[in-house]
Amino acid sequence: MEIKGDNDKIIIILLAVIVALLVASIVILNPFKTDSVITVTSADELNEGDELSILLTDSKSQAISNQNVQVIFRDSNGGVTQKSVTTNAEGVGVISLSDLSAGQYSVNATYEGNSSYRPSATSQNLNIREVVTQSVGSADYLP
């Protein structure tokens, strides 16, 4: 009776497929990844030309270094400026705001994760204040 032999082959093939799917899901979903936490550490009001700082840590507040974080600034008119920063040894990334004018912004920082850490994101409203410079001149002064 060949039927029993064919059933055994089918069962073995099905078991192999199930094992392959389990291995693939562990590799893709990696339940052993650690949570990451991204925080905007700068105040929500800054001046033109200031810097925005972010902090990337794991769930135990340990720094995650040398990782890329995407930061999107959306102004009140819908304009978008996208920047990228790499975290240093302390998990800190610093972004210059010198190319952003005064105004209200929505800031979205996103970390895509890697083989060890899960992705994370955060948002914050930001007001960039105009810096007014005052020139002090003495063109009319003659000694």
PDB file of N, CA and C in Angstrom, residues 61-115:
ATOM      1  N   SER A  61      17.038  52.726  30.199  1.00  0.00           N
ATOM      2  CA  SER A  61      17.683  54.050  30.158  1.00  0.00           C
ATOM      3  C   SER A  61      19.165  54.003  29.810  1.00  0.00           C
ATOM      4  N   GLN A  62      19.586  52.929  29.146  1.00  0.00           N
ATOM      5  CA  GLN A  62      20.961  52.844  28.669  1.00  0.00           C
ATOM      6  C   GLN A  62      21.034  53.463  27.278  1.00  0.00           C
ATOM      7  N   ALA A  63      22.069  54.264  27.035  1.00  0.00           N
ATOM      8  CA  ALA A  63      22.220  54.958  25.754  1.00  0.00           C
ATOM      9  C   ALA A  63      22.327  53.974  24.597  1.00  0.00           C
ATOM     10  N   ILE A  64      21.713  54.334  23.484  1.00  0.00           N
ATOM     11  CA  ILE A  64      21.868  53.583  22.232  1.00  0.00           C
ATOM     12  C   ILE A  64      22.674  54.483  21.307  1.00  0.00           C
ATOM     13  N   SER A  65      23.901  54.103  21.055  1.00  0.00           N
ATOM     14  CA  SER A  65      24.809  54.965  20.293  1.00  0.00           C
ATOM     15  C   SER A  65      24.893  54.558  18.826  1.00  0.00           C
ATOM     16  N   ASN A  66      25.401  55.496  18.044  1.00  0.00           N
ATOM     17  CA  ASN A  66      25.693  55.279  16.622  1.00  0.00           C
ATOM     18  C   ASN A  66      24.480  54.803  15.830  1.00  0.00           C
ATOM     19  N   GLN A  67      23.318  55.394  16.130  1.00  0.00           N
ATOM     20  CA  GLN A  67      22.090  55.027  15.432  1.00  0.00           C
ATOM     21  C   GLN A  67      21.498  56.263  14.756  1.00  0.00           C
ATOM     22  N   ASN A  68      20.888  56.041  13.616  1.00  0.00           N
ATOM     23  CA  ASN A  68      20.314  57.123  12.832  1.00  0.00           C
ATOM     24  C   ASN A  68      18.881  57.405  13.290  1.00  0.00           C
ATOM     25  N   VAL A  69      18.585  58.687  13.493  1.00  0.00           N
ATOM     26  CA  VAL A  69      17.239  59.127  13.875  1.00  0.00           C
ATOM     27  C   VAL A  69      16.779  60.140  12.835  1.00  0.00           C
ATOM     28  N   GLN A  70      15.580  59.946  12.324  1.00  0.00           N
ATOM     29  CA  GLN A  70      14.977  60.869  11.365  1.00  0.00           C
ATOM     30  C   GLN A  70      14.122  61.865  12.135  1.00  0.00           C
ATOM     31  N   VAL A  71      14.282  63.154  11.812  1.00  0.00           N
ATOM     32  CA  VAL A  71      13.499  64.188  12.477  1.00  0.00           C
ATOM     33  C   VAL A  71      12.815  65.033  11.401  1.00  0.00           C
ATOM     34  N   ILE A  72      11.502  65.140  11.507  1.00  0.00           N
ATOM     35  CA  ILE A  72      10.720  65.909  10.536  1.00  0.00           C
ATOM     36  C   ILE A  72      10.108  67.113  11.244  1.00  0.00           C
ATOM     37  N   PHE A  73      10.342  68.286  10.665  1.00  0.00           N
ATOM     38  CA  PHE A  73       9.780  69.539  11.158  1.00  0.00           C
ATOM     39  C   PHE A  73       8.676  69.952  10.191  1.00  0.00           C
ATOM     40  N   ARG A  74       7.467  70.116  10.709  1.00  0.00           N
ATOM     41  CA  ARG A  74       6.343  70.549   9.874  1.00  0.00           C
ATOM     42  C   ARG A  74       5.892  71.912  10.402  1.00  0.00           C
ATOM     43  N   ASP A  75       5.978  72.939   9.530  1.00  0.00           N
ATOM     44  CA  ASP A  75       5.603  74.283   9.974  1.00  0.00           C
ATOM     45  C   ASP A  75       4.091  74.482   9.883  1.00  0.00           C
ATOM     46  N   SER A  76       3.625  75.627  10.361  1.00  0.00           N
ATOM     47  CA  SER A  76       2.182  75.892  10.429  1.00  0.00           C
ATOM     48  C   SER A  76       1.540  76.046   9.050  1.00  0.00           C
ATOM     49  N   ASN A  77       2.346  76.210   8.006  1.00  0.00           N
ATOM     50  CA  ASN A  77       1.826  76.299   6.635  1.00  0.00           C
ATOM     51  C   ASN A  77       1.870  74.960   5.913  1.00  0.00           C
ATOM     52  N   GLY A  78       2.309  73.913   6.611  1.00  0.00           N
ATOM     53  CA  GLY A  78       2.393  72.588   6.011  1.00  0.00           C
ATOM     54  C   GLY A  78       3.734  72.274   5.380  1.00  0.00           C
ATOM     55  N   GLY A  79       4.667  73.238   5.418  1.00  0.00           N
ATOM     56  CA  GLY A  79       6.004  72.994   4.875  1.00  0.00           C
ATOM     57  C   GLY A  79       6.754  71.967   5.719  1.00  0.00           C
ATOM     58  N   VAL A  80       7.542  71.129   5.062  1.00  0.00           N
ATOM     59  CA  VAL A  80       8.242  70.050   5.749  1.00  0.00           C
ATOM     60  C   VAL A  80       9.739  70.169   5.531  1.00  0.00           C
ATOM     61  N   THR A  81      10.488  70.044   6.620  1.00  0.00           N
ATOM     62  CA  THR A  81      11.946  69.966   6.567  1.00  0.00           C
ATOM     63  C   THR A  81      12.338  68.671   7.247  1.00  0.00           C
ATOM     64  N   GLN A  82      13.077  67.825   6.525  1.00  0.00           N
ATOM     65  CA  GLN A  82      13.494  66.547   7.092  1.00  0.00           C
ATOM     66  C   GLN A  82      14.987  66.571   7.354  1.00  0.00           C
ATOM     67  N   LYS A  83      15.375  66.104   8.533  1.00  0.00           N
ATOM     68  CA  LYS A  83      16.782  66.048   8.916  1.00  0.00           C
ATOM     69  C   LYS A  83      17.074  64.676   9.490  1.00  0.00           C
ATOM     70  N   SER A  84      18.348  64.355   9.523  1.00  0.00           N
ATOM     71  CA  SER A  84      18.791  63.077  10.063  1.00  0.00           C
ATOM     72  C   SER A  84      19.960  63.343  11.001  1.00  0.00           C
ATOM     73  N   VAL A  85      20.041  62.597  12.086  1.00  0.00           N
ATOM     74  CA  VAL A  85      21.135  62.758  13.033  1.00  0.00           C
ATOM     75  C   VAL A  85      21.553  61.378  13.534  1.00  0.00           C
ATOM     76  N   THR A  86      22.843  61.227  13.806  1.00  0.00           N
ATOM     77  CA  THR A  86      23.377  59.984  14.367  1.00  0.00           C
ATOM     78  C   THR A  86      23.686  60.210  15.838  1.00  0.00           C
ATOM     79  N   THR A  87      23.245  59.301  16.686  1.00  0.00           N
ATOM     80  CA  THR A  87      23.468  59.452  18.119  1.00  0.00           C
ATOM     81  C   THR A  87      24.931  59.210  18.474  1.00  0.00           C
ATOM     82  N   ASN A  88      25.397  59.929  19.496  1.00  0.00           N
ATOM     83  CA  ASN A  88      26.775  59.768  19.960  1.00  0.00           C
ATOM     84  C   ASN A  88      26.839  58.672  21.025  1.00  0.00           C
ATOM     85  N   ALA A  89      27.966  58.555  21.707  1.00  0.00           N
ATOM     86  CA  ALA A  89      28.162  57.486  22.704  1.00  0.00           C
ATOM     87  C   ALA A  89      27.175  57.577  23.861  1.00  0.00           C
ATOM     88  N   GLU A  90      26.643  58.774  24.122  1.00  0.00           N
ATOM     89  CA  GLU A  90      25.666  58.959  25.200  1.00  0.00           C
ATOM     90  C   GLU A  90      24.236  58.824  24.696  1.00  0.00           C
ATOM     91  N   GLY A  91      24.062  58.478  23.413  1.00  0.00           N
ATOM     92  CA  GLY A  91      22.728  58.336  22.842  1.00  0.00           C
ATOM     93  C   GLY A  91      22.102  59.654  22.433  1.00  0.00           C
ATOM     94  N   VAL A  92      22.897  60.719  22.403  1.00  0.00           N
ATOM     95  CA  VAL A  92      22.403  62.062  22.104  1.00  0.00           C
ATOM     96  C   VAL A  92      22.633  62.401  20.639  1.00  0.00           C
ATOM     97  N   GLY A  93      21.647  63.016  20.037  1.00  0.00           N
ATOM     98  CA  GLY A  93      21.771  63.553  18.688  1.00  0.00           C
ATOM     99  C   GLY A  93      21.411  65.025  18.726  1.00  0.00           C
ATOM    100  N   VAL A  94      22.202  65.857  18.048  1.00  0.00           N
ATOM    101  CA  VAL A  94      21.988  67.305  18.067  1.00  0.00           C
ATOM    102  C   VAL A  94      21.782  67.787  16.633  1.00  0.00           C
ATOM    103  N   ILE A  95      20.702  68.544  16.428  1.00  0.00           N
ATOM    104  CA  ILE A  95      20.344  69.036  15.102  1.00  0.00           C
ATOM    105  C   ILE A  95      20.320  70.562  15.117  1.00  0.00           C
ATOM    106  N   SER A  96      21.010  71.167  14.187  1.00  0.00           N
ATOM    107  CA  SER A  96      21.011  72.617  14.057  1.00  0.00           C
ATOM    108  C   SER A  96      19.677  73.088  13.473  1.00  0.00           C
ATOM    109  N   LEU A  97      19.167  74.162  14.031  1.00  0.00           N
ATOM    110  CA  LEU A  97      17.924  74.756  13.542  1.00  0.00           C
ATOM    111  C   LEU A  97      18.202  76.015  12.728  1.00  0.00           C
ATOM    112  N   SER A  98      19.448  76.207  12.310  1.00  0.00           N
ATOM    113  CA  SER A  98      19.842  77.449  11.639  1.00  0.00           C
ATOM    114  C   SER A  98      19.088  77.688  10.332  1.00  0.00           C
ATOM    115  N   ASP A  99      18.582  76.637   9.712  1.00  0.00           N
ATOM    116  CA  ASP A  99      17.860  76.816   8.450  1.00  0.00           C
ATOM    117  C   ASP A  99      16.338  76.887   8.625  1.00  0.00           C
ATOM    118  N   LEU A 100      15.870  76.909   9.864  1.00  0.00           N
ATOM    119  CA  LEU A 100      14.437  77.034  10.124  1.00  0.00           C
ATOM    120  C   LEU A 100      14.134  78.445  10.615  1.00  0.00           C
ATOM    121  N   SER A 101      13.125  79.061  10.038  1.00  0.00           N
ATOM    122  CA  SER A 101      12.759  80.416  10.440  1.00  0.00           C
ATOM    123  C   SER A 101      11.842  80.368  11.660  1.00  0.00           C
ATOM    124  N   ALA A 102      11.648  81.530  12.246  1.00  0.00           N
ATOM    125  CA  ALA A 102      10.780  81.636  13.419  1.00  0.00           C
ATOM    126  C   ALA A 102       9.380  81.144  13.071  1.00  0.00           C
ATOM    127  N   GLY A 103       8.735  80.487  14.033  1.00  0.00           N
ATOM    128  CA  GLY A 103       7.379  79.998  13.827  1.00  0.00           C
ATOM    129  C   GLY A 103       7.085  78.766  14.651  1.00  0.00           C
ATOM    130  N   GLN A 104       5.885  78.247  14.455  1.00  0.00           N
ATOM    131  CA  GLN A 104       5.417  77.051  15.153  1.00  0.00           C
ATOM    132  C   GLN A 104       5.705  75.818  14.305  1.00  0.00           C
ATOM    133  N   TYR A 105       6.210  74.773  14.935  1.00  0.00           N
ATOM    134  CA  TYR A 105       6.534  73.533  14.239  1.00  0.00           C
ATOM    135  C   TYR A 105       6.018  72.341  15.032  1.00  0.00           C
ATOM    136  N   SER A 106       5.674  71.313  14.301  1.00  0.00           N
ATOM    137  CA  SER A 106       5.427  70.004  14.879  1.00  0.00           C
ATOM    138  C   SER A 106       6.676  69.178  14.570  1.00  0.00           C
ATOM    139  N   VAL A 107       7.277  68.602  15.590  1.00  0.00           N
ATOM    140  CA  VAL A 107       8.516  67.839  15.425  1.00  0.00           C
ATOM    141  C   VAL A 107       8.217  66.367  15.646  1.00  0.00           C
ATOM    142  N   ASN A 108       8.585  65.532  14.680  1.00  0.00           N
ATOM    143  CA  ASN A 108       8.417  64.088  14.796  1.00  0.00           C
ATOM    144  C   ASN A 108       9.783  63.430  14.647  1.00  0.00           C
ATOM    145  N   ALA A 109      10.224  62.733  15.690  1.00  0.00           N
ATOM    146  CA  ALA A 109      11.504  62.021  15.663  1.00  0.00           C
ATOM    147  C   ALA A 109      11.219  60.523  15.616  1.00  0.00           C
ATOM    148  N   THR A 110      11.886  59.828  14.693  1.00  0.00           N
ATOM    149  CA  THR A 110      11.634  58.403  14.487  1.00  0.00           C
ATOM    150  C   THR A 110      12.935  57.629  14.424  1.00  0.00           C
ATOM    151  N   TYR A 111      12.982  56.540  15.179  1.00  0.00           N
ATOM    152  CA  TYR A 111      14.094  55.589  15.130  1.00  0.00           C
ATOM    153  C   TYR A 111      13.539  54.298  14.555  1.00  0.00           C
ATOM    154  N   GLU A 112      14.136  53.822  13.472  1.00  0.00           N
ATOM    155  CA  GLU A 112      13.606  52.639  12.766  1.00  0.00           C
ATOM    156  C   GLU A 112      13.949  51.316  13.449  1.00  0.00           C
ATOM    157  N   GLY A 113      14.828  51.338  14.433  1.00  0.00           N
ATOM    158  CA  GLY A 113      15.235  50.101  15.097  1.00  0.00           C
ATOM    159  C   GLY A 113      16.329  49.401  14.325  1.00  0.00           C
ATOM    160  N   ASN A 114      16.826  48.307  14.885  1.00  0.00           N
ATOM    161  CA  ASN A 114      17.834  47.483  14.216  1.00  0.00           C
ATOM    162  C   ASN A 114      17.675  46.044  14.701  1.00  0.00           C
ATOM    163  N   SER A 115      18.695  45.244  14.541  1.00  0.00           N
ATOM    164  CA  SER A 115      18.577  43.831  14.912  1.00  0.00           C
ATOM    165  C   SER A 115      18.461  43.626  16.421  1.00  0.00           C
TER     166      SER A 115
END
